[in-house]
Each structure stands twice: as C-alpha cells, then as structure tokens.
mmCIF file of C-alpha atoms and ligand atoms in Angstrom:
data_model
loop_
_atom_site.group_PDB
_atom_site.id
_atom_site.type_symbol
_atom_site.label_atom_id
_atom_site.label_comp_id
_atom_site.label_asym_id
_atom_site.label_seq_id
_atom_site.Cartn_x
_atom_site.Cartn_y
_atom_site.Cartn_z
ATOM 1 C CA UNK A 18 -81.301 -210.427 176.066
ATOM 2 C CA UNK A 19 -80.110 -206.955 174.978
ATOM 3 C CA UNK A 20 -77.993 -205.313 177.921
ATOM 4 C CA UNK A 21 -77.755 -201.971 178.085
ATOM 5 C CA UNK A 22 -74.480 -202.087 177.709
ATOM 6 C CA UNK A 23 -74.247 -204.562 175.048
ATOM 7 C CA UNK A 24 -77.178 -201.818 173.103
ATOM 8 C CA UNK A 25 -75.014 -199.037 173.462
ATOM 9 C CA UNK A 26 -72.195 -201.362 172.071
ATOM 10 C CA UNK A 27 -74.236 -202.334 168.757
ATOM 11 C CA UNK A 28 -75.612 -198.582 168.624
ATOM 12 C CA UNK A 29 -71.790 -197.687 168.594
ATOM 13 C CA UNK A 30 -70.459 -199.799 166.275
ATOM 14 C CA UNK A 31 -74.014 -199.226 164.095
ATOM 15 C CA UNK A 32 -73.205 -195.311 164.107
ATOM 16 C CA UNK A 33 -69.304 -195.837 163.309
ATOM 17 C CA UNK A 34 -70.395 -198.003 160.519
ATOM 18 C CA UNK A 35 -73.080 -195.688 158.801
ATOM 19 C CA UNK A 36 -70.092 -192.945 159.391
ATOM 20 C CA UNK A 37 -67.540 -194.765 157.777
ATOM 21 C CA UNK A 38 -69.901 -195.673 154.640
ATOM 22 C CA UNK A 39 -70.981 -191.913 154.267
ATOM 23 C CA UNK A 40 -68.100 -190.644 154.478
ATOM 24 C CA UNK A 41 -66.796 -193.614 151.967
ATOM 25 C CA UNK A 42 -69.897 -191.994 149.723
ATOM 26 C CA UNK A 43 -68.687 -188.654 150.341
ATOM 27 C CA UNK A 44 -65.168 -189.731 149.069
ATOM 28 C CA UNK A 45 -66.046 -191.106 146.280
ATOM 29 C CA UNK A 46 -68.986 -189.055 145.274
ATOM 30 C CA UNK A 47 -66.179 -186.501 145.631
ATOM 31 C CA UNK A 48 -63.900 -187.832 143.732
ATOM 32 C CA UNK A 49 -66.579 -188.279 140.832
ATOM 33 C CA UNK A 50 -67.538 -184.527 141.035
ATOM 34 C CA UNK A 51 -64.017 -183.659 140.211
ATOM 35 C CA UNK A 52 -64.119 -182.162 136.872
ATOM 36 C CA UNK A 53 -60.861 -182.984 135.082
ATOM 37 C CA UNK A 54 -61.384 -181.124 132.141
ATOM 38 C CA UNK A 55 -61.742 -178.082 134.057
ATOM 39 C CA UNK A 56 -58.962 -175.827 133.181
ATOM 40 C CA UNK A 57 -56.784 -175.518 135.965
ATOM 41 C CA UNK A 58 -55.225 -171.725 136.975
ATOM 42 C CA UNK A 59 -51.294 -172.728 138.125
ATOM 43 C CA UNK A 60 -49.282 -171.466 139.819
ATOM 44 C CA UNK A 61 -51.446 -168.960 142.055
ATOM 45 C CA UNK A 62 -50.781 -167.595 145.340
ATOM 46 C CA UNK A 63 -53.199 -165.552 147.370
ATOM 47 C CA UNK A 64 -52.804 -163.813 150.856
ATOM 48 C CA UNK A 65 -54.826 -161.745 153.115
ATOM 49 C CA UNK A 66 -54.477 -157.654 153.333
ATOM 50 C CA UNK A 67 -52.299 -155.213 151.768
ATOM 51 C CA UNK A 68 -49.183 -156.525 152.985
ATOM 52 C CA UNK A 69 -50.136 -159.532 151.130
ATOM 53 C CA UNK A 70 -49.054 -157.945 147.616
ATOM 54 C CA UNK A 71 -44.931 -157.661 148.684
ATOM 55 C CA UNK A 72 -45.664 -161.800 150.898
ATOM 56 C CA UNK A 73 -47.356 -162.961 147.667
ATOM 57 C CA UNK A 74 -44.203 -160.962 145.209
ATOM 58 C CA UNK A 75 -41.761 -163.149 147.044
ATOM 59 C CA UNK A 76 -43.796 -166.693 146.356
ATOM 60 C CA UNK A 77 -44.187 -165.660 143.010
ATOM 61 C CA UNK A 78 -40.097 -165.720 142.549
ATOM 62 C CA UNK A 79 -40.537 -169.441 143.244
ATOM 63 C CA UNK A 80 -43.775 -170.721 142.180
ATOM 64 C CA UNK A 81 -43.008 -169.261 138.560
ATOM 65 C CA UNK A 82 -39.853 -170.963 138.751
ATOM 66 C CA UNK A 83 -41.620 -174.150 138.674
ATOM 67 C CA UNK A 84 -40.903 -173.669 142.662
ATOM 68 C CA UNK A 85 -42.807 -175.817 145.334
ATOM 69 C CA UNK A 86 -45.669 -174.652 147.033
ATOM 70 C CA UNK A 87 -44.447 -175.143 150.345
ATOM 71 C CA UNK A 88 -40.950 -173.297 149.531
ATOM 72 C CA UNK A 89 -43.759 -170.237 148.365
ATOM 73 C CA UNK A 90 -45.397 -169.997 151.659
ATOM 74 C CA UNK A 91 -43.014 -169.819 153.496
ATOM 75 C CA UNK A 92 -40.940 -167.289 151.691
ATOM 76 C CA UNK A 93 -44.166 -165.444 151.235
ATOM 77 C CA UNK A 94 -45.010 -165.126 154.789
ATOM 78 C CA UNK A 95 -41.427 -164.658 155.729
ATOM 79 C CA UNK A 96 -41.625 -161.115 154.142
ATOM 80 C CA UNK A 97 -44.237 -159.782 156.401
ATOM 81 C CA UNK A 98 -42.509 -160.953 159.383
ATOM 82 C CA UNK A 99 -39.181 -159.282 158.762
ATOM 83 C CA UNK A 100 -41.405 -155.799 157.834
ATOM 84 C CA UNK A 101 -40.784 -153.769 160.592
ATOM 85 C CA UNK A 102 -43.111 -151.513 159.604
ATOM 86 C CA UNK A 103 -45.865 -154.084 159.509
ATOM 87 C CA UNK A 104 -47.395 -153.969 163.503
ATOM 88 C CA UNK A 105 -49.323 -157.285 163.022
ATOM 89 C CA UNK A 106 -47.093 -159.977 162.270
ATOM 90 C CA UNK A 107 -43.130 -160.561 163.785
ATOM 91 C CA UNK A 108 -40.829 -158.010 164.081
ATOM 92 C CA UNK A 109 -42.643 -154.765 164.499
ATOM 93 C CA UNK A 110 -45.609 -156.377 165.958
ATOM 94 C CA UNK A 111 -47.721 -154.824 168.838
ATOM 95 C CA UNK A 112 -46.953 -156.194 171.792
ATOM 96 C CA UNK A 113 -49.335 -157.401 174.274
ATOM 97 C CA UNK A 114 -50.563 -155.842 177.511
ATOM 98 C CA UNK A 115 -47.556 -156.562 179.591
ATOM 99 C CA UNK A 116 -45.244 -155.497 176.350
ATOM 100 C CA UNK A 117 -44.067 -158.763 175.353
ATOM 101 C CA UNK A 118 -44.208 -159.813 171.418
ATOM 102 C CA UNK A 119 -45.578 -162.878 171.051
ATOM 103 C CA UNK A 120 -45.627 -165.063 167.849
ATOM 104 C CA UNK A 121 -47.890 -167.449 166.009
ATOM 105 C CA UNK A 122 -47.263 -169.176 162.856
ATOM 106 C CA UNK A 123 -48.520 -172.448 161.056
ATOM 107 C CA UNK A 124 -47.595 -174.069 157.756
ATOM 108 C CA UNK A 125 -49.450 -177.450 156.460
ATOM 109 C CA UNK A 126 -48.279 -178.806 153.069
ATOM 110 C CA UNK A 127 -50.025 -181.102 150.258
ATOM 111 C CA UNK A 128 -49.438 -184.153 152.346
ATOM 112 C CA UNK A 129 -51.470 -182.983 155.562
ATOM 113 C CA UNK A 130 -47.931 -182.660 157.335
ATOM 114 C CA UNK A 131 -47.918 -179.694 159.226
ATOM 115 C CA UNK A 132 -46.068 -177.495 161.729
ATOM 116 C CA UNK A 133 -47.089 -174.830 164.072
ATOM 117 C CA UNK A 134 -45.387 -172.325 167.042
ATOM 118 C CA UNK A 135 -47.511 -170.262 169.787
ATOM 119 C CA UNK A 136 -46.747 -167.875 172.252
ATOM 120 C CA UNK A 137 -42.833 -167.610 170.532
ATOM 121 C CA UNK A 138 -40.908 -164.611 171.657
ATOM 122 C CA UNK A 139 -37.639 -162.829 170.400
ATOM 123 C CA UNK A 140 -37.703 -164.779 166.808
ATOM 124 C CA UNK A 141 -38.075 -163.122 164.131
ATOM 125 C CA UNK A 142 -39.518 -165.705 161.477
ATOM 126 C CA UNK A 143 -42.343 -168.159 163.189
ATOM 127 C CA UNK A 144 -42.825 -169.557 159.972
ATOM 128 C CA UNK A 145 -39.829 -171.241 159.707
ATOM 129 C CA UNK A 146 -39.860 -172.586 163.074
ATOM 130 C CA UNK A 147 -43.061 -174.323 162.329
ATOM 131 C CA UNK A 148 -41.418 -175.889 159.321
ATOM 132 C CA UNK A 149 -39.215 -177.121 161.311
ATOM 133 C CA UNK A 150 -41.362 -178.349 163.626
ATOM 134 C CA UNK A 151 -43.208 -180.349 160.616
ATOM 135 C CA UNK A 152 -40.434 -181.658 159.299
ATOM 136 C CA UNK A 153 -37.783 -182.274 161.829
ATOM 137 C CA UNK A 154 -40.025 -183.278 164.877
ATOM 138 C CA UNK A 155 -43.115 -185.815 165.461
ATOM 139 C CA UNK A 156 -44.893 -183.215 166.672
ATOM 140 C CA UNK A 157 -47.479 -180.359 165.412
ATOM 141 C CA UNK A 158 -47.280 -177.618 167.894
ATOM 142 C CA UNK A 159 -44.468 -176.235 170.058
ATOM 143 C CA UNK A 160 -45.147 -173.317 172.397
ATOM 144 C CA UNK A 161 -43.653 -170.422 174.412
ATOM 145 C CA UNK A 162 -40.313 -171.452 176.365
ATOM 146 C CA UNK A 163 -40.140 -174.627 174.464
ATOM 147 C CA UNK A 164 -40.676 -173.512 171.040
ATOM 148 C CA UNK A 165 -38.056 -170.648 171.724
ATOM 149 C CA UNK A 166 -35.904 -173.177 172.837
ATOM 150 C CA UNK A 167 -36.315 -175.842 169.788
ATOM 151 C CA UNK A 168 -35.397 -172.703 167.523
ATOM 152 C CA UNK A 169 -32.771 -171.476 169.072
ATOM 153 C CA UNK A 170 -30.977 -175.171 168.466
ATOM 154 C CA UNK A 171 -32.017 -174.943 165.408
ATOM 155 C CA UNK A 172 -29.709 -171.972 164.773
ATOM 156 C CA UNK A 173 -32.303 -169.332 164.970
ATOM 157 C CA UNK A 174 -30.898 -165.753 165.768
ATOM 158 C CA UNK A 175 -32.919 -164.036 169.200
ATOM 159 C CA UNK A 176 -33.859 -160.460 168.073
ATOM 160 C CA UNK A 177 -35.544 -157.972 169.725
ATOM 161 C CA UNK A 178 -38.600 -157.810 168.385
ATOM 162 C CA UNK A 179 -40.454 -154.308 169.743
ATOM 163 C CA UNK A 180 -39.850 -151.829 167.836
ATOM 164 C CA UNK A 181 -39.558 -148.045 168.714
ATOM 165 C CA UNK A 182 -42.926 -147.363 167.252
ATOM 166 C CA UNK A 183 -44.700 -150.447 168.106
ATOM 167 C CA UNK A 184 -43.297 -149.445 172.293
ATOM 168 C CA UNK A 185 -44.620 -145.696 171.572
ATOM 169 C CA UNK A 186 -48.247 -147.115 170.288
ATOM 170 C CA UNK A 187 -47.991 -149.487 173.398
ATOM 171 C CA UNK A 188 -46.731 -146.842 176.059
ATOM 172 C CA UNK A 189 -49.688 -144.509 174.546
ATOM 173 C CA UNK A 190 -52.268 -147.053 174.986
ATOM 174 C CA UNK A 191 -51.296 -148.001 178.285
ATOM 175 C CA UNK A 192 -52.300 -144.186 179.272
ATOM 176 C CA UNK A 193 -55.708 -144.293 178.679
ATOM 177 C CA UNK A 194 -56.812 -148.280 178.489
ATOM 178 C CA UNK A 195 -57.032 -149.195 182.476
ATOM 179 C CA UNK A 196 -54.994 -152.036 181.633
ATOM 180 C CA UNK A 197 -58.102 -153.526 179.585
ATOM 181 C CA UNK A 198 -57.380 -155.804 176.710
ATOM 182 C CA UNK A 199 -59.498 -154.153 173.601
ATOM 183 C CA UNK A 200 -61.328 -155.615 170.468
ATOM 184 C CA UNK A 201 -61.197 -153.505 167.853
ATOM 185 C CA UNK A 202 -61.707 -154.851 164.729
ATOM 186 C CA UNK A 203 -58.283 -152.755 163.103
ATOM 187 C CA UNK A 204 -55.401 -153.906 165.747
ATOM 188 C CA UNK A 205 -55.048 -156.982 164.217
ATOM 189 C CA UNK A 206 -54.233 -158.285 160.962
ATOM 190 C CA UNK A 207 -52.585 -161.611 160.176
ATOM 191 C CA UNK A 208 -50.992 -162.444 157.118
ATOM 192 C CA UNK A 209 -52.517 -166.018 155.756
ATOM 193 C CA UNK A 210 -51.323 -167.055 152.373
ATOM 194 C CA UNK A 211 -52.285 -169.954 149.835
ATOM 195 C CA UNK A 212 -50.743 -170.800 146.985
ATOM 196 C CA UNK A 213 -50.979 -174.035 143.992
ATOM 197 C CA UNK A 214 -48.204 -175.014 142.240
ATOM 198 C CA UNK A 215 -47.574 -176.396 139.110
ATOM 199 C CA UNK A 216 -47.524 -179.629 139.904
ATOM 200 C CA UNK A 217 -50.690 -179.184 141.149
ATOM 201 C CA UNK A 218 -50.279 -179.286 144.859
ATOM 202 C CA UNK A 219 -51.318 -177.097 147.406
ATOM 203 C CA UNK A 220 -49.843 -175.034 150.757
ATOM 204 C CA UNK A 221 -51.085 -172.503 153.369
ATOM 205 C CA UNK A 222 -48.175 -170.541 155.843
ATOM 206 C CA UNK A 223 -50.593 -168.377 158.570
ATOM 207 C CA UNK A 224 -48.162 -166.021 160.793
ATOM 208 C CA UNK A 225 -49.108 -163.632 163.143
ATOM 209 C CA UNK A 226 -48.717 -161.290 166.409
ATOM 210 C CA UNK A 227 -52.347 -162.102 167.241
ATOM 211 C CA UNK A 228 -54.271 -159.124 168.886
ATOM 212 C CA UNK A 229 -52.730 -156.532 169.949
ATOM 213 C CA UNK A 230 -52.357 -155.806 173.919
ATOM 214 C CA UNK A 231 -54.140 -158.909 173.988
ATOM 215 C CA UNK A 232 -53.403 -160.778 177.990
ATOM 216 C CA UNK A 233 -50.093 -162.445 178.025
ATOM 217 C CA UNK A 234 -49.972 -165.958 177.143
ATOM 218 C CA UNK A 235 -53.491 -165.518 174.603
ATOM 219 C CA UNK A 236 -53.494 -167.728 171.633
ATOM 220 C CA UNK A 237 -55.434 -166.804 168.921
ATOM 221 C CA UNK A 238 -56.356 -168.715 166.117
ATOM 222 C CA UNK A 239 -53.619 -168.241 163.462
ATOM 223 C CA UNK A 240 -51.495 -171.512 164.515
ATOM 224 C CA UNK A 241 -54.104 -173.801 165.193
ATOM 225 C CA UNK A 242 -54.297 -176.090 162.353
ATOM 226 C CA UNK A 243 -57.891 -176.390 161.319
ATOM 227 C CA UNK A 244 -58.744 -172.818 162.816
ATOM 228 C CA UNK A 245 -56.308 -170.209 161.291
ATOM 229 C CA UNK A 246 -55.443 -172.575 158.086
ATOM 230 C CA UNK A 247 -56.010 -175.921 156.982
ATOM 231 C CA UNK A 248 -55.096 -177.648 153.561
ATOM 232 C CA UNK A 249 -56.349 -180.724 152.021
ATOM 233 C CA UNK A 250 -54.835 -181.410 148.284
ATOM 234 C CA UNK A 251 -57.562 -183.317 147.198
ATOM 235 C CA UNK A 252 -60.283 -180.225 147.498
ATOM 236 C CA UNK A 253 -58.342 -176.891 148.450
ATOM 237 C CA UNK A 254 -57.149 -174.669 151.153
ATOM 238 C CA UNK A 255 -58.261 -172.036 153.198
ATOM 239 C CA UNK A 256 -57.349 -169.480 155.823
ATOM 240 C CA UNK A 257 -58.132 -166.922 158.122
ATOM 241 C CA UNK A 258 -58.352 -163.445 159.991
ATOM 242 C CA UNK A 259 -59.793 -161.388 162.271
ATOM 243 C CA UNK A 260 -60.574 -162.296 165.680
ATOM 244 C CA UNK A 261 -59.247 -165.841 166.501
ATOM 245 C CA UNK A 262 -61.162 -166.397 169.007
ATOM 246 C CA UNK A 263 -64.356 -166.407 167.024
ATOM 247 C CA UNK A 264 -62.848 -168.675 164.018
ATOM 248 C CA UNK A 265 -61.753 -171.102 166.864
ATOM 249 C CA UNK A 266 -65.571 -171.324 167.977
ATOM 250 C CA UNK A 267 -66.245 -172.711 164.278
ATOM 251 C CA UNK A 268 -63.243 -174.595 163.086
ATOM 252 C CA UNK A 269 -63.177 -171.943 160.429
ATOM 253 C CA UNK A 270 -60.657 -172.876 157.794
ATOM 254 C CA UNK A 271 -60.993 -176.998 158.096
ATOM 255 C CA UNK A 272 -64.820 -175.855 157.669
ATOM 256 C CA UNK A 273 -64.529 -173.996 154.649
ATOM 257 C CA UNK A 274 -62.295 -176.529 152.758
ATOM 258 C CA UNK A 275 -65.165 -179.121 153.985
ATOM 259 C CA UNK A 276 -67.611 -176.946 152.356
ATOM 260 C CA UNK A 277 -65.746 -176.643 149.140
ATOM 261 C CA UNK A 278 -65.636 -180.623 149.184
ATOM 262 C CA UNK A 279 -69.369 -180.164 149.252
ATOM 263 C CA UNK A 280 -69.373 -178.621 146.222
ATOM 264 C CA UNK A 281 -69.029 -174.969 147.646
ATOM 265 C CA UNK A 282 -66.528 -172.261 145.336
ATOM 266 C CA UNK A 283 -64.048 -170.740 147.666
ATOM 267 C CA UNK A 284 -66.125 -167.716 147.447
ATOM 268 C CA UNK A 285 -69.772 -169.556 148.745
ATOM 269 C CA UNK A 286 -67.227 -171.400 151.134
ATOM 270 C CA UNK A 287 -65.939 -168.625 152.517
ATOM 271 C CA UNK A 288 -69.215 -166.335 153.044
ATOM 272 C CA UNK A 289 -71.046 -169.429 154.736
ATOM 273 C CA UNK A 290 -68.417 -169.502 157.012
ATOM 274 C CA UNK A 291 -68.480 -166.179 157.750
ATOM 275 C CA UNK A 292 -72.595 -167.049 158.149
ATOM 276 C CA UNK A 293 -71.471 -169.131 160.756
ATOM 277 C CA UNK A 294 -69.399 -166.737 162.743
ATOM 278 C CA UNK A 295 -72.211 -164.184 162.404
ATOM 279 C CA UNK A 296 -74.914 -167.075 163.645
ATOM 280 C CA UNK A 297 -72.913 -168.443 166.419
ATOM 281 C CA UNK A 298 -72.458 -165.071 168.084
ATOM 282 C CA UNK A 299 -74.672 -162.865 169.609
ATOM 283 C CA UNK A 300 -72.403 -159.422 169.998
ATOM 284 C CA UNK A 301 -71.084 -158.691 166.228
ATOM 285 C CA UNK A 302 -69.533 -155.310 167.624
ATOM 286 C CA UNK A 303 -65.735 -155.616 166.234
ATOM 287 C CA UNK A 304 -66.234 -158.888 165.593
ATOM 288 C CA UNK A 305 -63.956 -158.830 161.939
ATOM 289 C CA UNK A 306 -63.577 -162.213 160.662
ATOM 290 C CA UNK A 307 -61.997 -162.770 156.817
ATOM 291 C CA UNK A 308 -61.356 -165.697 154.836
ATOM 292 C CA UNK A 309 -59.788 -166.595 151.816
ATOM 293 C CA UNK A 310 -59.608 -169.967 149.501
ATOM 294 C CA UNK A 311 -58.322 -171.914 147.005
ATOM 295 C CA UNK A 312 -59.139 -174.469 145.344
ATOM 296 C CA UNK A 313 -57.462 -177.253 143.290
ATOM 297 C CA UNK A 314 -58.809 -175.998 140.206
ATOM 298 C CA UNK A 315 -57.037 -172.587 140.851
ATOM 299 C CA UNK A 316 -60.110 -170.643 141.791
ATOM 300 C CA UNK A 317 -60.214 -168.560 144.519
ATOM 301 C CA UNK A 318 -62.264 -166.397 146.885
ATOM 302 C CA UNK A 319 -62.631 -164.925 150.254
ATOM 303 C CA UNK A 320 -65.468 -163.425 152.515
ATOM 304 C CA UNK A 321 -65.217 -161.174 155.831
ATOM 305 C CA UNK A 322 -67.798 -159.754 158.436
ATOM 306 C CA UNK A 323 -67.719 -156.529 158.099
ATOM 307 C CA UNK A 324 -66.712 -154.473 155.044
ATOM 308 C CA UNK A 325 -63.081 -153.396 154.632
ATOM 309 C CA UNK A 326 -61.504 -156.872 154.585
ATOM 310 C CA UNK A 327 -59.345 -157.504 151.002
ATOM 311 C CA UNK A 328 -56.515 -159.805 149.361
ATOM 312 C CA UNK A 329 -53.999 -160.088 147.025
ATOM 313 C CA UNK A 330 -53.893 -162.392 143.991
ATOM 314 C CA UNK A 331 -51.011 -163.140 141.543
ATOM 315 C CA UNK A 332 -51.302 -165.148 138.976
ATOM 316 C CA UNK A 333 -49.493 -165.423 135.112
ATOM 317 C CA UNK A 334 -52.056 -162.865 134.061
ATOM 318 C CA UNK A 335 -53.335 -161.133 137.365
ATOM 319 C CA UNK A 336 -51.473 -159.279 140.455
ATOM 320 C CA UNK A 337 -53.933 -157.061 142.512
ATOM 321 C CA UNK A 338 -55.778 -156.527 145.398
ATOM 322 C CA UNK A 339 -59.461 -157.688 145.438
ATOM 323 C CA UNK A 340 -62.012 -155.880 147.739
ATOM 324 C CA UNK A 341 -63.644 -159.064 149.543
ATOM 325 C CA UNK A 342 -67.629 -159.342 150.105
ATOM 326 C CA UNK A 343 -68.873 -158.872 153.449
ATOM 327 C CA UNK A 344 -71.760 -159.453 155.530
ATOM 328 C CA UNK A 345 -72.248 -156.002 156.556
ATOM 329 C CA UNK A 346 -70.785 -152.462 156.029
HETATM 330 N N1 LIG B 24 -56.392 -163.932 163.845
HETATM 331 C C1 LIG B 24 -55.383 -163.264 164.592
HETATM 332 C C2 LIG B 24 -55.548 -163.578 166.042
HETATM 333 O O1 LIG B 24 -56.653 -163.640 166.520
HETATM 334 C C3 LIG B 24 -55.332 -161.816 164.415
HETATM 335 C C4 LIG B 24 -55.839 -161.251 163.127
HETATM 336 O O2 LIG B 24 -55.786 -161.845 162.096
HETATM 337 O O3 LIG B 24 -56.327 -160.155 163.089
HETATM 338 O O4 LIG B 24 -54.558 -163.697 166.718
#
C-alpha cells in the first residue's frame, strides 16, 4: 500500500526527475540554438548612466589590450568609486539617514566565481574587496564590521568617505525630511558594468552607495548576486539599477540572463524584466528600475521603468551613450 509518506516520496523524486530532464532539454536545446556562425562583437563593455562613459574608458585600456574581462570590470567600476564628484557610488556618495557611507559592490567572472561586500564603510573601492572576497576566501558575501575588517588585512587604506558636498546635501535634507527615508527615483544611481573579452568570456562588477538617506544598515540590491548582477558564460550577463528593493522582489539580473537563454535579445530580456517589476507592484510612483545586457554574441541592450534611464557602449567601432526604452515617460 501507498503511504502517504512513501507518495509524497515518489511524487518528490517524480518532480526532481522531470526537473532534471527539462532542464537537461533546456541545456541542450540551448546549446543547439547557439548560432556559431554568428559574428561575434569582441571586446565590448557596457555600463549603466553617464558616469559609465569615463568606468567603461578605463576597461577599454585593457580589454583592447587583449586584457581579461574580469581585470575590465573591475578597473571600470573602480573609476566611479574614486569620483568624488559622483554622489552614488564610493567616495562622494550620499550618506544615509544617520550620515554614514555605506558600500555595496559585487563582481562574478566567466566561471560563476563571484565576490560581493555590503554595508562596507570608510573604503574607498568595494569592488576590489569583493574580488578579494572571490578569490582569496570560500565565501560570497562579507558585510559591515567584518567586511571592513577582511579589507583592512588585506592592505586596504580607511578613507573618509563623506565628502563636503555630499555632508551639505545631507545636512540640507535633514532640515526638511522629518527624518523620513525618501524614494525618489533620481537619488540613486549605481554603476553596473558588463563587458566580453576576446577570448570570448564574460564579467559583470555592480558598485554602489545604494539609496541615498536610506535607514542605516539597508541593503539594496547591487551586491546580491543574482539581483544587482549575475553572469553565466554560456548565455550572457546582465545587471541592474534603480530601486533594489524592487529588483530583489524578481531576481532581476539572474532572470534576464534566464530569459536570454530562452532565446530572449538582451534588449526583449531586459524590457520583460522590467514587465515584471511593473506587474509585481502595485505603486509605480518612483519606482525606477534599469537594466542592461550582454550577450555572448556581443549584443547588447537594456530597458528601464520610467523614461530617462541610459548607458554607455564602447566597442572597436562605437563609444556613446544610448537612450534606453522604457515602460513609461
Ligand atoms: N540599486 C541601488 C540600490 O538600490 C541604487 C541604484 O542603482 O539606484 O541600492
């Protein structure tokens, strides 16, 4: 006689089986779609906003040198963070509601290795940290105290990371915001960049201050592997910006490289995971979300919310900004 037990059992290993075998399909059917004749665009590197143009000059330097992709990211991102001028990502960021700077970075590389920091004060370049993390330690993500910590033996400088303008904008909104953590869909603005080798292999680097005057000890989405990046060499990569919180609630960036193994460009990729974020919540008001993508093939695209959202592209023959499409104005 069938137990219950023993049922639930069978139905178990049933369901694991028909999961494994589809996704055995999927991998293979995959693997057929793959178009190998395709010509492939490489090196690229792409990165989110206007400050993305200097981030994606610097991984140019390398990936034009026959550089990795990995060594690109990071020095991409790495230029942002040390702009003190930029107030969304390291030094110069806005601080949170209690003035602290707070850091978030994550880097994932061709293998699936990856590295992240949260909640990191007083260090300049996150990125790096969350190299580190990926390559010198077993683990993925180090936070506050103990991420500070881990850099500091690994001979990272502490630095002071509020700036005289970034205190002023934060002493000036303490006057009139009762203390009350805003969303506003232009006080935030990470800096996620892609980029393809020429060996063929792909990286992401996602660094941020997260929102500002956001309540101390928030996380947002840009370190969370599978949220604020994600990379998969055999389809492509993808990251994000805008309000973590809401590209948490959909797994955004893991989702829209699983939709490009689908069959998805980066560009139909990206807007049905913006879709997503649009269907899954019921207030839209400041809700910006942005992605951008890449895929192995060199092919990129990106998507956002609301209008305004852009990103920078260099390639041999192409270094601009590109306005991205949007769900609504
Ligand atoms: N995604 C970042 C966060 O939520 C901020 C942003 O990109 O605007 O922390």
């Amino acid at each position: 006689m069938k137990t219950r037990r023993n049922f639930i059992k069978l139905t178990a290993l049933g369901s694991a089986a028909v999961l494994a075998s589809s996704c055995l399909t999927s991998e293979k059917e995959y693997k057929e779609k793959i178009n190998t004749s395709k010509k492939v665009i490489k090196p690229i590197v792409i990165s989110t906003w206007n400050h993305g143009l200097a981030a994606n000059k610097a991984s140019w330097n390398i990936l034009s040198k026959g550089g990795s992709s990995l060594d690109a990211v990071e020095a991409g991102v790495k230029v942002t963070e040390s702009d003190p001028n930029n107030s969304s990502v390291g030094l110069g960021g806005l601080p949170d509601r209690d003035g602290f700077v707070t850091l978030d970075a994550c880097i994932m590389n061709h293998e699936n290795e990856c590295g992240a920091v949260a909640f990191l004060q007083d260090i300049e370049n996150p990125i790096s940290v969350a190299r580190k993390v990926m390559e010198e330690t077993q683990h993925v993500l180090l936070v506050g105290e103990g991420a500070k910590q881990f850099a500091i033996e690994k001979g990272f400088k502490e630095t002071n990371l509020l700036t005289e303008n970034s205190k002023k904008a934060w002493e000036k909104w303490k006057e009139r915001s009762k203390y009350q953590p805003i969303i506003n869909s232009e006080n935030h603005d990470t800096i996620g960049l892609l980029a393809l080798d020429e060996k063929g292999n792909l990286s992401g680097a996602c660094t941020t201050s997260g929102m500002a005057y956001k309540l101390h000890g928030r996380v947002g989405d840009s370190p969370i592997i599978g949220a604020g990046l994600f990379v998969d060499n055999e389809v492509g990569a993808a990251c994000a910006t805008g309000m973590g919180e809401a590209v948490i609630r959909i797994a955004g960036s893991a989702i829209v490289v699983e939709l490009m193994r689908n069959g998805m460009s980066p560009n139909e990729a990206c807007k049905e995971a913006v879709e997503r974020v649009v269907k899954k919540h019921k207030d839209l008001s400041n809700l910006q979300v942005g992605f951008i993508a890449l895929n192995k093939y060199g092919e990129k695209g990106g998507h956002s919310v609301y209008k305004g959202f852009n990103y920078a592209v260099h390639t041999k023959t192409q270094n601009e900004m590109i306005d991205a499409k949007f769900y609504k104005k």
